[in-house]
Amino acid sequence: MAMATSNTTAESIEQLASKVRGGIVQPGDDAYEAARHIYNQNIDRSPALILMCVDSADVIAGVNYAREQRLDLSIRGGRHNVAGFGANDDGVVLDLRQMNNVHVDPDRKIAWVGGGATWGDVDHAAWPFGLATPGG
C-alpha cells in the first residue's frame, strides 16, 4: 500500500544530506537514470530520492527520513531482485551497493556480509580460504 505522493522538499532533503555520508540522487540529477534502474528492466520505477548508503548510520537516517516524510521505502542490495522490491515510485530507495564488504573468519568458517554484497563478492572473499557459498 502506497503511503503518499512524494513529500520531499528541498529543505527536508538538505536536512537528510547533513546527516549522511553517502550521496543523494534525485530526479534531474545526471546519475538518476542509472541509479534508479534495477536488474529486471521490465520494472520501471521513479523514486523521489535514492540514498547511496555507505554505512549503517546512513541506513538509519534513510529509514527515519522515509518514516518522517511518510514515504514508501525500498531497500536495494545487489540490485538483482526479480520482483523489483528494490524500487518504488515517489518514495525513498536505500541503495546498499557501497556496503559490500565481506569479512571471512576461516577458522570458524563464517562470514560477515554487507547488505550490498553479491554472491560474487562473498565467493571472492571466501575462495582464498577454500570456502564457497551454497547459492548462485
mmCIF file of N, CA and C in Angstrom:
data_model
loop_
_atom_site.group_PDB
_atom_site.id
_atom_site.type_symbol
_atom_site.label_atom_id
_atom_site.label_comp_id
_atom_site.label_asym_id
_atom_site.label_seq_id
_atom_site.Cartn_x
_atom_site.Cartn_y
_atom_site.Cartn_z
ATOM 1 N N MET A 1 0.843 -1.171 0.000
ATOM 2 C CA MET A 1 0.000 0.000 0.000
ATOM 3 C C MET A 1 0.886 1.231 0.000
ATOM 4 N N ALA A 2 0.685 2.125 -0.940
ATOM 5 C CA ALA A 2 1.482 3.350 -1.014
ATOM 6 C C ALA A 2 1.091 4.273 0.129
ATOM 7 N N MET A 3 2.091 4.917 0.681
ATOM 8 C CA MET A 3 1.830 5.809 1.800
ATOM 9 C C MET A 3 1.343 7.175 1.329
ATOM 10 N N ALA A 4 2.034 7.761 0.342
ATOM 11 C CA ALA A 4 1.671 9.103 -0.099
ATOM 12 C C ALA A 4 2.452 9.443 -1.343
ATOM 13 N N THR A 5 1.986 10.472 -2.024
ATOM 14 C CA THR A 5 2.785 11.031 -3.101
ATOM 15 C C THR A 5 3.990 11.685 -2.449
ATOM 16 N N SER A 6 5.025 11.899 -3.210
ATOM 17 C CA SER A 6 6.283 12.400 -2.676
ATOM 18 C C SER A 6 6.100 13.607 -1.767
ATOM 19 N N ASN A 7 6.617 13.508 -0.569
ATOM 20 C CA ASN A 7 6.599 14.596 0.402
ATOM 21 C C ASN A 7 7.963 15.239 0.533
ATOM 22 N N THR A 8 8.846 14.984 -0.391
ATOM 23 C CA THR A 8 10.189 15.536 -0.287
ATOM 24 C C THR A 8 10.167 17.020 -0.609
ATOM 25 N N THR A 9 10.930 17.767 0.153
ATOM 26 C CA THR A 9 11.122 19.191 -0.107
ATOM 27 C C THR A 9 12.616 19.446 -0.120
ATOM 28 N N ALA A 10 13.008 20.551 -0.723
ATOM 29 C CA ALA A 10 14.433 20.890 -0.752
ATOM 30 C C ALA A 10 14.983 20.971 0.668
ATOM 31 N N GLU A 11 14.204 21.532 1.574
ATOM 32 C CA GLU A 11 14.662 21.672 2.963
ATOM 33 C C GLU A 11 14.820 20.307 3.635
ATOM 34 N N SER A 12 13.852 19.417 3.440
ATOM 35 C CA SER A 12 13.949 18.104 4.090
ATOM 36 C C SER A 12 15.114 17.302 3.518
ATOM 37 N N ILE A 13 15.370 17.446 2.215
ATOM 38 C CA ILE A 13 16.491 16.732 1.599
ATOM 39 C C ILE A 13 17.818 17.306 2.081
ATOM 40 N N GLU A 14 17.894 18.626 2.250
ATOM 41 C CA GLU A 14 19.110 19.242 2.803
ATOM 42 C C GLU A 14 19.373 18.737 4.219
ATOM 43 N N GLN A 15 18.316 18.600 5.011
ATOM 44 C CA GLN A 15 18.473 18.076 6.371
ATOM 45 C C GLN A 15 18.980 16.638 6.334
ATOM 46 N N LEU A 16 18.433 15.836 5.442
ATOM 47 C CA LEU A 16 18.909 14.458 5.300
ATOM 48 C C LEU A 16 20.370 14.454 4.881
ATOM 49 N N ALA A 17 20.728 15.276 3.911
ATOM 50 C CA ALA A 17 22.112 15.330 3.418
ATOM 51 C C ALA A 17 23.093 15.676 4.529
ATOM 52 N N SER A 18 22.658 16.466 5.493
ATOM 53 C CA SER A 18 23.551 16.842 6.597
ATOM 54 C C SER A 18 23.787 15.693 7.567
ATOM 55 N N LYS A 19 22.976 14.635 7.473
ATOM 56 C CA LYS A 19 23.065 13.502 8.397
ATOM 57 C C LYS A 19 23.754 12.284 7.800
ATOM 58 N N VAL A 20 24.040 12.308 6.494
ATOM 59 C CA VAL A 20 24.564 11.112 5.839
ATOM 60 C C VAL A 20 25.916 11.369 5.192
ATOM 61 N N ARG A 21 26.665 10.283 5.009
ATOM 62 C CA ARG A 21 27.951 10.347 4.302
ATOM 63 C C ARG A 21 27.803 9.969 2.842
ATOM 64 N N GLY A 22 26.794 9.195 2.533
ATOM 65 C CA GLY A 22 26.562 8.784 1.151
ATOM 66 C C GLY A 22 25.859 9.867 0.358
ATOM 67 N N GLY A 23 25.861 9.707 -0.944
ATOM 68 C CA GLY A 23 25.226 10.688 -1.810
ATOM 69 C C GLY A 23 23.725 10.502 -1.902
ATOM 70 N N ILE A 24 23.051 11.571 -2.288
ATOM 71 C CA ILE A 24 21.612 11.541 -2.529
ATOM 72 C C ILE A 24 21.400 11.837 -4.007
ATOM 73 N N VAL A 25 20.662 10.971 -4.675
ATOM 74 C CA VAL A 25 20.388 11.132 -6.101
ATOM 75 C C VAL A 25 18.889 11.381 -6.257
ATOM 76 N N GLN A 26 18.544 12.433 -7.012
ATOM 77 C CA GLN A 26 17.156 12.830 -7.204
ATOM 78 C C GLN A 26 16.835 12.953 -8.691
ATOM 79 N N PRO A 27 15.543 12.959 -9.027
ATOM 80 C CA PRO A 27 15.177 13.204 -10.424
ATOM 81 C C PRO A 27 15.823 14.507 -10.909
ATOM 82 N N GLY A 28 16.352 14.466 -12.112
ATOM 83 C CA GLY A 28 17.032 15.630 -12.671
ATOM 84 C C GLY A 28 18.539 15.585 -12.514
ATOM 85 N N ASP A 29 19.033 14.780 -11.559
ATOM 86 C CA ASP A 29 20.485 14.619 -11.395
ATOM 87 C C ASP A 29 21.025 13.765 -12.538
ATOM 88 N N ASP A 30 22.259 14.039 -12.941
ATOM 89 C CA ASP A 30 22.883 13.268 -14.022
ATOM 90 C C ASP A 30 22.894 11.769 -13.733
ATOM 91 N N ALA A 31 23.077 11.398 -12.475
ATOM 92 C CA ALA A 31 23.198 9.985 -12.104
ATOM 93 C C ALA A 31 21.849 9.296 -11.883
ATOM 94 N N TYR A 32 20.749 10.038 -11.960
ATOM 95 C CA TYR A 32 19.451 9.481 -11.575
ATOM 96 C C TYR A 32 19.023 8.293 -12.434
ATOM 97 N N GLU A 33 19.074 8.421 -13.736
ATOM 98 C CA GLU A 33 18.586 7.342 -14.604
ATOM 99 C C GLU A 33 19.320 6.032 -14.338
ATOM 100 N N ALA A 34 20.633 6.102 -14.240
ATOM 101 C CA ALA A 34 21.409 4.882 -13.973
ATOM 102 C C ALA A 34 21.128 4.354 -12.575
ATOM 103 N N ALA A 35 20.953 5.242 -11.603
ATOM 104 C CA ALA A 35 20.759 4.823 -10.211
ATOM 105 C C ALA A 35 19.390 4.198 -9.979
ATOM 106 N N ARG A 36 18.387 4.619 -10.712
ATOM 107 C CA ARG A 36 17.028 4.118 -10.451
ATOM 108 C C ARG A 36 16.745 2.769 -11.106
ATOM 109 N N HIS A 37 17.495 2.396 -12.118
ATOM 110 C CA HIS A 37 17.234 1.138 -12.822
ATOM 111 C C HIS A 37 17.673 -0.069 -12.000
ATOM 112 N N ILE A 38 16.908 -1.141 -12.152
ATOM 113 C CA ILE A 38 17.203 -2.388 -11.458
ATOM 114 C C ILE A 38 17.437 -3.490 -12.486
ATOM 115 N N TYR A 39 17.783 -4.651 -11.997
ATOM 116 C CA TYR A 39 18.112 -5.806 -12.844
ATOM 117 C C TYR A 39 16.988 -6.141 -13.817
ATOM 118 N N ASN A 40 15.767 -6.190 -13.335
ATOM 119 C CA ASN A 40 14.613 -6.518 -14.170
ATOM 120 C C ASN A 40 14.167 -5.254 -14.903
ATOM 121 N N GLN A 41 14.556 -5.129 -16.158
ATOM 122 C CA GLN A 41 14.257 -3.922 -16.927
ATOM 123 C C GLN A 41 12.774 -3.784 -17.277
ATOM 124 N N ASN A 42 11.955 -4.796 -16.990
ATOM 125 C CA ASN A 42 10.512 -4.684 -17.193
ATOM 126 C C ASN A 42 9.850 -3.874 -16.094
ATOM 127 N N ILE A 43 10.575 -3.625 -15.025
ATOM 128 C CA ILE A 43 10.052 -2.841 -13.912
ATOM 129 C C ILE A 43 10.684 -1.462 -13.988
ATOM 130 N N ASP A 44 9.842 -0.449 -14.152
ATOM 131 C CA ASP A 44 10.311 0.922 -14.332
ATOM 132 C C ASP A 44 9.721 1.792 -13.231
ATOM 133 N N ARG A 45 10.500 2.073 -12.225
ATOM 134 C CA ARG A 45 10.050 2.874 -11.090
ATOM 135 C C ARG A 45 10.865 4.161 -11.008
ATOM 136 N N SER A 46 10.244 5.198 -10.434
ATOM 137 C CA SER A 46 10.896 6.505 -10.312
ATOM 138 C C SER A 46 10.785 7.014 -8.881
ATOM 139 N N PRO A 47 11.743 6.646 -8.030
ATOM 140 C CA PRO A 47 11.700 7.108 -6.642
ATOM 141 C C PRO A 47 11.948 8.613 -6.536
ATOM 142 N N ALA A 48 11.476 9.198 -5.449
ATOM 143 C CA ALA A 48 11.708 10.623 -5.195
ATOM 144 C C ALA A 48 13.169 10.883 -4.893
ATOM 145 N N LEU A 49 13.810 9.921 -4.222
ATOM 146 C CA LEU A 49 15.247 10.038 -3.980
ATOM 147 C C LEU A 49 15.852 8.683 -3.714
ATOM 148 N N ILE A 50 17.135 8.596 -4.047
ATOM 149 C CA ILE A 50 17.911 7.380 -3.818
ATOM 150 C C ILE A 50 19.076 7.767 -2.933
ATOM 151 N N LEU A 51 19.173 7.137 -1.778
ATOM 152 C CA LEU A 51 20.277 7.390 -0.857
ATOM 153 C C LEU A 51 21.320 6.306 -1.063
ATOM 154 N N MET A 52 22.511 6.711 -1.479
ATOM 155 C CA MET A 52 23.610 5.780 -1.725
ATOM 156 C C MET A 52 24.329 5.545 -0.387
ATOM 157 N N CYS A 53 23.832 4.619 0.405
ATOM 158 C CA CYS A 53 24.324 4.385 1.768
ATOM 159 C C CYS A 53 25.753 3.854 1.772
ATOM 160 N N VAL A 54 26.559 4.376 2.690
ATOM 161 C CA VAL A 54 27.926 3.881 2.850
ATOM 162 C C VAL A 54 28.133 3.206 4.201
ATOM 163 N N ASP A 55 27.189 3.368 5.125
ATOM 164 C CA ASP A 55 27.325 2.744 6.440
ATOM 165 C C ASP A 55 25.951 2.636 7.103
ATOM 166 N N SER A 56 25.926 1.999 8.268
ATOM 167 C CA SER A 56 24.651 1.776 8.952
ATOM 168 C C SER A 56 24.009 3.082 9.403
ATOM 169 N N ALA A 57 24.803 4.107 9.690
ATOM 170 C CA ALA A 57 24.232 5.399 10.066
ATOM 171 C C ALA A 57 23.418 5.980 8.909
ATOM 172 N N ASP A 58 23.887 5.795 7.680
ATOM 173 C CA ASP A 58 23.125 6.250 6.515
ATOM 174 C C ASP A 58 21.807 5.487 6.406
ATOM 175 N N VAL A 59 21.843 4.186 6.663
ATOM 176 C CA VAL A 59 20.623 3.378 6.602
ATOM 177 C C VAL A 59 19.620 3.885 7.638
ATOM 178 N N ILE A 60 20.075 4.112 8.847
ATOM 179 C CA ILE A 60 19.195 4.612 9.910
ATOM 180 C C ILE A 60 18.600 5.958 9.516
ATOM 181 N N ALA A 61 19.439 6.860 9.015
ATOM 182 C CA ALA A 61 18.959 8.185 8.608
ATOM 183 C C ALA A 61 17.931 8.069 7.484
ATOM 184 N N GLY A 62 18.174 7.172 6.539
ATOM 185 C CA GLY A 62 17.240 6.990 5.427
ATOM 186 C C GLY A 62 15.907 6.418 5.866
ATOM 187 N N VAL A 63 15.938 5.431 6.760
ATOM 188 C CA VAL A 63 14.700 4.849 7.282
ATOM 189 C C VAL A 63 13.913 5.912 8.044
ATOM 190 N N ASN A 64 14.604 6.664 8.895
ATOM 191 C CA ASN A 64 13.932 7.718 9.660
ATOM 192 C C ASN A 64 13.334 8.780 8.738
ATOM 193 N N TYR A 65 14.083 9.159 7.704
ATOM 194 C CA TYR A 65 13.595 10.165 6.757
ATOM 195 C C TYR A 65 12.311 9.685 6.075
ATOM 196 N N ALA A 66 12.320 8.463 5.579
ATOM 197 C CA ALA A 66 11.133 7.928 4.906
ATOM 198 C C ALA A 66 9.939 7.906 5.857
ATOM 199 N N ARG A 67 10.170 7.497 7.093
ATOM 200 C CA ARG A 67 9.079 7.454 8.070
ATOM 201 C C ARG A 67 8.559 8.860 8.357
ATOM 202 N N GLU A 68 9.476 9.798 8.620
ATOM 203 C CA GLU A 68 9.078 11.170 8.958
ATOM 204 C C GLU A 68 8.346 11.854 7.804
ATOM 205 N N GLN A 69 8.753 11.558 6.575
ATOM 206 C CA GLN A 69 8.132 12.179 5.399
ATOM 207 C C GLN A 69 6.945 11.371 4.873
ATOM 208 N N ARG A 70 6.663 10.237 5.523
ATOM 209 C CA ARG A 70 5.558 9.351 5.142
ATOM 210 C C ARG A 70 5.695 8.884 3.695
ATOM 211 N N LEU A 71 6.897 8.393 3.369
ATOM 212 C CA LEU A 71 7.207 7.916 2.026
ATOM 213 C C LEU A 71 7.429 6.409 2.030
ATOM 214 N N ASP A 72 7.070 5.765 0.934
ATOM 215 C CA ASP A 72 7.398 4.350 0.779
ATOM 216 C C ASP A 72 8.910 4.190 0.832
ATOM 217 N N LEU A 73 9.356 3.041 1.312
ATOM 218 C CA LEU A 73 10.785 2.762 1.464
ATOM 219 C C LEU A 73 11.108 1.424 0.810
ATOM 220 N N SER A 74 12.137 1.427 -0.026
ATOM 221 C CA SER A 74 12.637 0.190 -0.633
ATOM 222 C C SER A 74 14.112 0.062 -0.326
ATOM 223 N N ILE A 75 14.540 -1.159 -0.052
ATOM 224 C CA ILE A 75 15.948 -1.437 0.218
ATOM 225 C C ILE A 75 16.503 -2.180 -0.987
ATOM 226 N N ARG A 76 17.609 -1.675 -1.520
ATOM 227 C CA ARG A 76 18.238 -2.289 -2.687
ATOM 228 C C ARG A 76 19.614 -2.791 -2.287
ATOM 229 N N GLY A 77 19.786 -4.116 -2.344
ATOM 230 C CA GLY A 77 21.082 -4.714 -2.038
ATOM 231 C C GLY A 77 21.912 -4.848 -3.296
ATOM 232 N N GLY A 78 21.946 -6.037 -3.852
ATOM 233 C CA GLY A 78 22.750 -6.291 -5.043
ATOM 234 C C GLY A 78 22.065 -5.947 -6.351
ATOM 235 N N ARG A 79 20.854 -5.433 -6.312
ATOM 236 C CA ARG A 79 20.083 -4.975 -7.477
ATOM 237 C C ARG A 79 19.570 -6.121 -8.344
ATOM 238 N N HIS A 80 19.458 -7.328 -7.818
ATOM 239 C CA HIS A 80 19.036 -8.453 -8.644
ATOM 240 C C HIS A 80 17.702 -9.051 -8.224
ATOM 241 N N ASN A 81 16.864 -8.323 -7.531
ATOM 242 C CA ASN A 81 15.579 -8.877 -7.136
ATOM 243 C C ASN A 81 14.641 -8.885 -8.336
ATOM 244 N N VAL A 82 14.269 -10.062 -8.789
ATOM 245 C CA VAL A 82 13.455 -10.210 -9.991
ATOM 246 C C VAL A 82 12.105 -9.512 -9.850
ATOM 247 N N ALA A 83 11.543 -9.503 -8.648
ATOM 248 C CA ALA A 83 10.230 -8.898 -8.437
ATOM 249 C C ALA A 83 10.292 -7.376 -8.336
ATOM 250 N N GLY A 84 11.473 -6.809 -8.280
ATOM 251 C CA GLY A 84 11.609 -5.358 -8.247
ATOM 252 C C GLY A 84 11.372 -4.718 -6.897
ATOM 253 N N PHE A 85 11.538 -5.484 -5.820
ATOM 254 C CA PHE A 85 11.288 -4.930 -4.493
ATOM 255 C C PHE A 85 12.279 -3.835 -4.092
ATOM 256 N N GLY A 86 13.372 -3.689 -4.836
ATOM 257 C CA GLY A 86 14.352 -2.648 -4.537
ATOM 258 C C GLY A 86 14.040 -1.330 -5.208
ATOM 259 N N ALA A 87 12.788 -1.147 -5.637
ATOM 260 C CA ALA A 87 12.405 0.080 -6.333
ATOM 261 C C ALA A 87 10.994 0.482 -5.925
ATOM 262 N N ASN A 88 10.662 1.739 -6.130
ATOM 263 C CA ASN A 88 9.315 2.232 -5.877
ATOM 264 C C ASN A 88 9.103 3.526 -6.654
ATOM 265 N N ASP A 89 7.878 3.986 -6.674
ATOM 266 C CA ASP A 89 7.555 5.279 -7.270
ATOM 267 C C ASP A 89 7.334 6.296 -6.160
ATOM 268 N N ASP A 90 7.980 7.447 -6.274
ATOM 269 C CA ASP A 90 7.785 8.602 -5.388
ATOM 270 C C ASP A 90 8.200 8.365 -3.945
ATOM 271 N N GLY A 91 8.975 7.338 -3.679
ATOM 272 C CA GLY A 91 9.426 7.064 -2.323
ATOM 273 C C GLY A 91 10.929 7.198 -2.198
ATOM 274 N N VAL A 92 11.469 6.521 -1.204
ATOM 275 C CA VAL A 92 12.900 6.527 -0.907
ATOM 276 C C VAL A 92 13.458 5.137 -1.199
ATOM 277 N N VAL A 93 14.596 5.098 -1.877
ATOM 278 C CA VAL A 93 15.325 3.852 -2.091
ATOM 279 C C VAL A 93 16.655 3.964 -1.365
ATOM 280 N N LEU A 94 16.940 3.004 -0.507
ATOM 281 C CA LEU A 94 18.254 2.922 0.133
ATOM 282 C C LEU A 94 19.083 1.949 -0.688
ATOM 283 N N ASP A 95 20.069 2.467 -1.392
ATOM 284 C CA ASP A 95 20.941 1.656 -2.243
ATOM 285 C C ASP A 95 22.164 1.269 -1.424
ATOM 286 N N LEU A 96 22.326 -0.023 -1.173
ATOM 287 C CA LEU A 96 23.389 -0.522 -0.293
ATOM 288 C C LEU A 96 24.626 -0.999 -1.039
ATOM 289 N N ARG A 97 24.701 -0.767 -2.347
ATOM 290 C CA ARG A 97 25.819 -1.308 -3.141
ATOM 291 C C ARG A 97 27.189 -0.983 -2.564
ATOM 292 N N GLN A 98 27.354 0.198 -1.994
ATOM 293 C CA GLN A 98 28.663 0.566 -1.450
ATOM 294 C C GLN A 98 28.956 -0.137 -0.127
ATOM 295 N N MET A 99 27.960 -0.769 0.457
ATOM 296 C CA MET A 99 28.129 -1.517 1.701
ATOM 297 C C MET A 99 28.341 -2.993 1.358
ATOM 298 N N ASN A 100 29.376 -3.266 0.578
ATOM 299 C CA ASN A 100 29.577 -4.620 0.053
ATOM 300 C C ASN A 100 30.781 -5.329 0.662
ATOM 301 N N ASN A 101 31.208 -4.888 1.832
ATOM 302 C CA ASN A 101 32.347 -5.539 2.486
ATOM 303 C C ASN A 101 31.995 -6.960 2.904
ATOM 304 N N VAL A 102 32.991 -7.823 2.806
ATOM 305 C CA VAL A 102 32.845 -9.210 3.256
ATOM 306 C C VAL A 102 34.072 -9.545 4.081
ATOM 307 N N HIS A 103 33.849 -9.998 5.313
ATOM 308 C CA HIS A 103 34.953 -10.437 6.176
ATOM 309 C C HIS A 103 34.759 -11.919 6.461
ATOM 310 N N VAL A 104 35.773 -12.698 6.160
ATOM 311 C CA VAL A 104 35.706 -14.149 6.360
ATOM 312 C C VAL A 104 36.592 -14.537 7.529
ATOM 313 N N ASP A 105 36.034 -15.318 8.453
ATOM 314 C CA ASP A 105 36.812 -15.924 9.530
ATOM 315 C C ASP A 105 37.061 -17.374 9.102
ATOM 316 N N PRO A 106 38.253 -17.666 8.559
ATOM 317 C CA PRO A 106 38.495 -19.007 8.015
ATOM 318 C C PRO A 106 38.518 -20.094 9.084
ATOM 319 N N ASP A 107 38.880 -19.746 10.316
ATOM 320 C CA ASP A 107 38.912 -20.754 11.377
ATOM 321 C C ASP A 107 37.503 -21.207 11.753
ATOM 322 N N ARG A 108 36.585 -20.267 11.850
ATOM 323 C CA ARG A 108 35.206 -20.588 12.218
ATOM 324 C C ARG A 108 34.332 -20.880 10.994
ATOM 325 N N LYS A 109 34.878 -20.589 9.805
ATOM 326 C CA LYS A 109 34.169 -20.809 8.541
ATOM 327 C C LYS A 109 32.836 -20.064 8.487
ATOM 328 N N ILE A 110 32.905 -18.781 8.890
ATOM 329 C CA ILE A 110 31.739 -17.910 8.798
ATOM 330 C C ILE A 110 32.171 -16.592 8.157
ATOM 331 N N ALA A 111 31.189 -15.855 7.688
ATOM 332 C CA ALA A 111 31.476 -14.567 7.064
ATOM 333 C C ALA A 111 30.478 -13.523 7.544
ATOM 334 N N TRP A 112 30.935 -12.285 7.602
ATOM 335 C CA TRP A 112 30.093 -11.130 7.859
ATOM 336 C C TRP A 112 29.968 -10.414 6.524
ATOM 337 N N VAL A 113 28.741 -10.206 6.100
ATOM 338 C CA VAL A 113 28.499 -9.731 4.742
ATOM 339 C C VAL A 113 27.667 -8.449 4.775
ATOM 340 N N GLY A 114 28.162 -7.414 4.092
ATOM 341 C CA GLY A 114 27.428 -6.157 3.980
ATOM 342 C C GLY A 114 26.178 -6.321 3.128
ATOM 343 N N GLY A 115 25.192 -5.488 3.375
ATOM 344 C CA GLY A 115 23.902 -5.575 2.696
ATOM 345 C C GLY A 115 23.955 -5.382 1.193
ATOM 346 N N GLY A 116 25.020 -4.782 0.684
ATOM 347 C CA GLY A 116 25.138 -4.565 -0.751
ATOM 348 C C GLY A 116 25.990 -5.590 -1.457
ATOM 349 N N ALA A 117 26.502 -6.562 -0.722
ATOM 350 C CA ALA A 117 27.377 -7.575 -1.323
ATOM 351 C C ALA A 117 26.569 -8.540 -2.185
ATOM 352 N N THR A 118 27.187 -8.981 -3.255
ATOM 353 C CA THR A 118 26.591 -10.003 -4.116
ATOM 354 C C THR A 118 27.241 -11.348 -3.786
ATOM 355 N N TRP A 119 26.682 -12.426 -4.340
ATOM 356 C CA TRP A 119 27.314 -13.737 -4.154
ATOM 357 C C TRP A 119 28.734 -13.705 -4.692
ATOM 358 N N GLY A 120 28.947 -12.954 -5.764
ATOM 359 C CA GLY A 120 30.296 -12.830 -6.324
ATOM 360 C C GLY A 120 31.268 -12.219 -5.337
ATOM 361 N N ASP A 121 30.820 -11.195 -4.586
ATOM 362 C CA ASP A 121 31.672 -10.581 -3.567
ATOM 363 C C ASP A 121 32.011 -11.587 -2.465
ATOM 364 N N VAL A 122 31.003 -12.356 -2.054
ATOM 365 C CA VAL A 122 31.217 -13.344 -0.991
ATOM 366 C C VAL A 122 32.164 -14.441 -1.471
ATOM 367 N N ASP A 123 31.925 -14.958 -2.653
ATOM 368 C CA ASP A 123 32.810 -16.000 -3.185
ATOM 369 C C ASP A 123 34.236 -15.495 -3.350
ATOM 370 N N HIS A 124 34.392 -14.264 -3.803
ATOM 371 C CA HIS A 124 35.731 -13.687 -3.979
ATOM 372 C C HIS A 124 36.484 -13.643 -2.647
ATOM 373 N N ALA A 125 35.780 -13.292 -1.572
ATOM 374 C CA ALA A 125 36.416 -13.220 -0.255
ATOM 375 C C ALA A 125 36.635 -14.605 0.350
ATOM 376 N N ALA A 126 35.760 -15.560 0.058
ATOM 377 C CA ALA A 126 35.832 -16.891 0.670
ATOM 378 C C ALA A 126 36.795 -17.831 -0.050
ATOM 379 N N TRP A 127 36.938 -17.669 -1.345
ATOM 380 C CA TRP A 127 37.735 -18.587 -2.166
ATOM 381 C C TRP A 127 39.157 -18.790 -1.658
ATOM 382 N N PRO A 128 39.880 -17.729 -1.258
ATOM 383 C CA PRO A 128 41.260 -17.941 -0.797
ATOM 384 C C PRO A 128 41.374 -18.875 0.410
ATOM 385 N N PHE A 129 40.266 -19.060 1.130
ATOM 386 C CA PHE A 129 40.273 -19.928 2.310
ATOM 387 C C PHE A 129 39.669 -21.300 2.007
ATOM 388 N N GLY A 130 39.444 -21.580 0.733
ATOM 389 C CA GLY A 130 38.856 -22.860 0.351
ATOM 390 C C GLY A 130 37.382 -22.954 0.686
ATOM 391 N N LEU A 131 36.719 -21.820 0.813
ATOM 392 C CA LEU A 131 35.300 -21.782 1.151
ATOM 393 C C LEU A 131 34.513 -21.231 -0.031
ATOM 394 N N ALA A 132 33.224 -21.552 -0.072
ATOM 395 C CA ALA A 132 32.355 -21.055 -1.136
ATOM 396 C C ALA A 132 30.936 -20.937 -0.599
ATOM 397 N N THR A 133 30.095 -20.236 -1.338
ATOM 398 C CA THR A 133 28.703 -20.074 -0.930
ATOM 399 C C THR A 133 27.849 -21.192 -1.527
ATOM 400 N N PRO A 134 26.744 -21.537 -0.860
ATOM 401 C CA PRO A 134 25.858 -22.562 -1.394
ATOM 402 C C PRO A 134 24.803 -21.985 -2.331
ATOM 403 N N GLY A 135 24.922 -20.695 -2.681
ATOM 404 C CA GLY A 135 23.928 -20.051 -3.546
ATOM 405 C C GLY A 135 24.526 -19.693 -4.887
ATOM 406 N N GLY A 136 23.720 -19.090 -5.720
ATOM 407 C CA GLY A 136 24.216 -18.721 -7.031
ATOM 408 C C GLY A 136 23.510 -17.541 -7.596
#
